PDB file of C-alpha atoms in Angstrom:
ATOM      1  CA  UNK A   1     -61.126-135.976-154.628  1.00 82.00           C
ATOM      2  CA  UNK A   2     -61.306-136.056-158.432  1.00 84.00           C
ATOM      3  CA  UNK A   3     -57.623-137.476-159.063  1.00 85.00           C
ATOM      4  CA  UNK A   4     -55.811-140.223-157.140  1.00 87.00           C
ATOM      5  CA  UNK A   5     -53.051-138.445-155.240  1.00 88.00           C
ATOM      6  CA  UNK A   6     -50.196-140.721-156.725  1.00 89.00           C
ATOM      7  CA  UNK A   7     -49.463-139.541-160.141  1.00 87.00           C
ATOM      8  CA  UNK A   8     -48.488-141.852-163.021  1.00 86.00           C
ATOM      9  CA  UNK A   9     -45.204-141.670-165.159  1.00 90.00           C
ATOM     10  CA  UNK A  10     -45.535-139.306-167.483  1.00 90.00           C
ATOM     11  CA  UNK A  11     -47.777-137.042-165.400  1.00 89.00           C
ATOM     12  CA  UNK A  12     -50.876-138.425-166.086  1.00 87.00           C
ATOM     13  CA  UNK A  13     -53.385-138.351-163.141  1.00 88.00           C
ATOM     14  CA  UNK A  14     -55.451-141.140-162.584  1.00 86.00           C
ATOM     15  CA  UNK A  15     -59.639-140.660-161.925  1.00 85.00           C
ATOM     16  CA  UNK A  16     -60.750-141.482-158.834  1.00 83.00           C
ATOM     17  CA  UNK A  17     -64.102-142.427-159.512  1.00 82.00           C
ATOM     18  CA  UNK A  18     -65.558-144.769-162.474  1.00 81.00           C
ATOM     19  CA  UNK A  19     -66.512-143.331-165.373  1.00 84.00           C
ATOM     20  CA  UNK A  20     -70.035-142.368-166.032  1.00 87.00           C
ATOM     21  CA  UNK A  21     -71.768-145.384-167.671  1.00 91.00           C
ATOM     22  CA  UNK A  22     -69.497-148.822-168.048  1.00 92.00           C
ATOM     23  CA  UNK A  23     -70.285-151.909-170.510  1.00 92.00           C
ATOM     24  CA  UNK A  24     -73.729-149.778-171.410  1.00 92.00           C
ATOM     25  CA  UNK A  25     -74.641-149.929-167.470  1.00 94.00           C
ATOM     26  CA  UNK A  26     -74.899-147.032-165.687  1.00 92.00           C
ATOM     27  CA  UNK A  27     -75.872-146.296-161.906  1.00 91.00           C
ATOM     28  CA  UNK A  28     -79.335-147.403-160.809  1.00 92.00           C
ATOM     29  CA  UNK A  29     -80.138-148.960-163.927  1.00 93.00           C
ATOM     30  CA  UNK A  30     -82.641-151.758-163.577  1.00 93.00           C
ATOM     31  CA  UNK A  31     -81.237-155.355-164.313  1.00 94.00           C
ATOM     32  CA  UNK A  32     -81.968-158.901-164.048  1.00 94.00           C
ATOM     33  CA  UNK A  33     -79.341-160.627-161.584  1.00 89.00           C
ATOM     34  CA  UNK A  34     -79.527-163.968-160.855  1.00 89.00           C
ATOM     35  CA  UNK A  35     -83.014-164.341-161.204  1.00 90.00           C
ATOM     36  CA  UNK A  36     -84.280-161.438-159.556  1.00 91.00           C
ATOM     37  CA  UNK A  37     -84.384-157.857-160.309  1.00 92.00           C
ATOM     38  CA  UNK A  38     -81.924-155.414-158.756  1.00 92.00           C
ATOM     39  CA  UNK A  39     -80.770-152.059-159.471  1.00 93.00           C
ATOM     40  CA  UNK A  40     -76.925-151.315-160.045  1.00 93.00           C
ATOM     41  CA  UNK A  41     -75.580-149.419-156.625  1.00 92.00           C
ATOM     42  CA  UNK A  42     -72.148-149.222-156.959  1.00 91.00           C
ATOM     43  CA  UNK A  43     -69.759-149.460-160.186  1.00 90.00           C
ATOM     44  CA  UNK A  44     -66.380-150.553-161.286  1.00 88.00           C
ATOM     45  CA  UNK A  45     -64.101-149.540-164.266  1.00 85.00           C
ATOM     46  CA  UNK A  46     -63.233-153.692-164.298  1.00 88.00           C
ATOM     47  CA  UNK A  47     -66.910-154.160-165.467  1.00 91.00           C
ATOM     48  CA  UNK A  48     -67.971-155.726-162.286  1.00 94.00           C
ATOM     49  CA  UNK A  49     -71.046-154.006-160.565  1.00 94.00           C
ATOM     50  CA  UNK A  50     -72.823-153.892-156.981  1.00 95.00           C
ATOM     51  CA  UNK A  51     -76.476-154.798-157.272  1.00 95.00           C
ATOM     52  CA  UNK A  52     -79.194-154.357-154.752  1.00 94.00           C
ATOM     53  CA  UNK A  53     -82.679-153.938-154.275  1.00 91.00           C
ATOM     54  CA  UNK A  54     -84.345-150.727-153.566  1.00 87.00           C
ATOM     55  CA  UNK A  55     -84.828-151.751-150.275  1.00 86.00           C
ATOM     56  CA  UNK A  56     -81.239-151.903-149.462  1.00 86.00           C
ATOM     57  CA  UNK A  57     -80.594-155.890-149.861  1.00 90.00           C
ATOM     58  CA  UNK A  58     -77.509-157.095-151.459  1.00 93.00           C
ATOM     59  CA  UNK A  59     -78.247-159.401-154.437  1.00 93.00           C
ATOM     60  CA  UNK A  60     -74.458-159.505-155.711  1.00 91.00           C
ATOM     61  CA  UNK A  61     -71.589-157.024-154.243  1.00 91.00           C
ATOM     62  CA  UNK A  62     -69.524-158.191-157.468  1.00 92.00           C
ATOM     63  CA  UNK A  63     -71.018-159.559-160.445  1.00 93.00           C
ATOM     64  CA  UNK A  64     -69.964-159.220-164.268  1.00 94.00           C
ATOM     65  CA  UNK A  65     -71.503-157.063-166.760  1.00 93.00           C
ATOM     66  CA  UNK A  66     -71.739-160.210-168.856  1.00 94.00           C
ATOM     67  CA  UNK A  67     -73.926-162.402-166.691  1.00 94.00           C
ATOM     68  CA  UNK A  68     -76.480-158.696-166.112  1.00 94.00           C
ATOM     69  CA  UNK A  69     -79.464-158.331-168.169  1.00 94.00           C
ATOM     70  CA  UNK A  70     -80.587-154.867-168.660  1.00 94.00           C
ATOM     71  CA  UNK A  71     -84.162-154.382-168.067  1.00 93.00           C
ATOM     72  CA  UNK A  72     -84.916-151.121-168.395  1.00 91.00           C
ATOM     73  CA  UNK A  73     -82.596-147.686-168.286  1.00 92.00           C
ATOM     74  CA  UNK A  74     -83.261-145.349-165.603  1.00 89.00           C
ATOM     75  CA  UNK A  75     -85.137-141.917-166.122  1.00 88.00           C
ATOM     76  CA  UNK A  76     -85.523-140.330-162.582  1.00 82.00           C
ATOM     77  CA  UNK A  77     -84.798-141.029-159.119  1.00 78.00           C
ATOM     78  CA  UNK A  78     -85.308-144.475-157.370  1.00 76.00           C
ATOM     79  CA  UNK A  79     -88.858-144.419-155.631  1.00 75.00           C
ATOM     80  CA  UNK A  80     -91.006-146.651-154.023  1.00 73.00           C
ATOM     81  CA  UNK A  81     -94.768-146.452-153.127  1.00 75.00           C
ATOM     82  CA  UNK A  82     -95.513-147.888-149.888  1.00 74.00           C
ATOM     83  CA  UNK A  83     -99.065-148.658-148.628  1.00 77.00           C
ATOM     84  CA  UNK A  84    -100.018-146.848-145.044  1.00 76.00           C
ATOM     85  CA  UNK A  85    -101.487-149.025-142.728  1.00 75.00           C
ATOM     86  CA  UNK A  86    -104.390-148.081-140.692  1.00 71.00           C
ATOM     87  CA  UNK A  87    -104.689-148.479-137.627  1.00 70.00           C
ATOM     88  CA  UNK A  88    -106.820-149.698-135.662  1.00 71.00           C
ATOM     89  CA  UNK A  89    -109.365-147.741-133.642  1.00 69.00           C
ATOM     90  CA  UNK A  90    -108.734-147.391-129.617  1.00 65.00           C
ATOM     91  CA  UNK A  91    -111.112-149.234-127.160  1.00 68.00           C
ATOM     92  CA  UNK A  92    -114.069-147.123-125.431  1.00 68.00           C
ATOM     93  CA  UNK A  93    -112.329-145.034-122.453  1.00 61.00           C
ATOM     94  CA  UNK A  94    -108.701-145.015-123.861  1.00 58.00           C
ATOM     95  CA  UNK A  95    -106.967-142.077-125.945  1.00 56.00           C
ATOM     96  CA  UNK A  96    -106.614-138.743-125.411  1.00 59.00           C
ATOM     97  CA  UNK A  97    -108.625-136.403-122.768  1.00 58.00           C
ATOM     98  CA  UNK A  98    -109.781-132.927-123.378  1.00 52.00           C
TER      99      UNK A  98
END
């Protein structure tokens, strides 16, 4: 839904979702939380943001715009490379049969 479904006096209808970018923060912008380096995952109109790491872990599920450090704006999607580990080869006698 774009609107709330209660409407405010004067018939204004109230947005749903937060704007678009907030205190110069925007969604999965890269920022320095308490010491470590997050991206911003969720966002409130108040100013307060969710932060994360790619991998999923909460750093803050509320913190201020004031005490986030903005380290770098994002420009695509959120990746991550990940090494493949080898495995190692089977023992003599054990796999697959022809």
């Amino acid at each position: 839904q774009i609107h709330k479904l209660s409407i405010l006096k004067g018939g204004i209808r109230k947005r749903n979702q937060a704007p678009y970018e907030i205190k110069g923060f925007r969604l999965f912008d890269k920022v320095a939380c308490q010491g470590e380096e997050g991206f911003i995952f969720g966002r409130r109109s108040s100013g307060f943001f969710d932060v994360r790491k790619v991998d999923g872990s909460r750093i803050s599920a509320g913190i201020s715009y004031k005490k986030l450090h903005l380290l770098e704006k994002r420009r695509t999607y959120l990746t991550e490379i990940r090494k493949e580990e080898v495995l190692p080869p089977l023992p003599e006698g054990r796999g697959l049969r022809a």
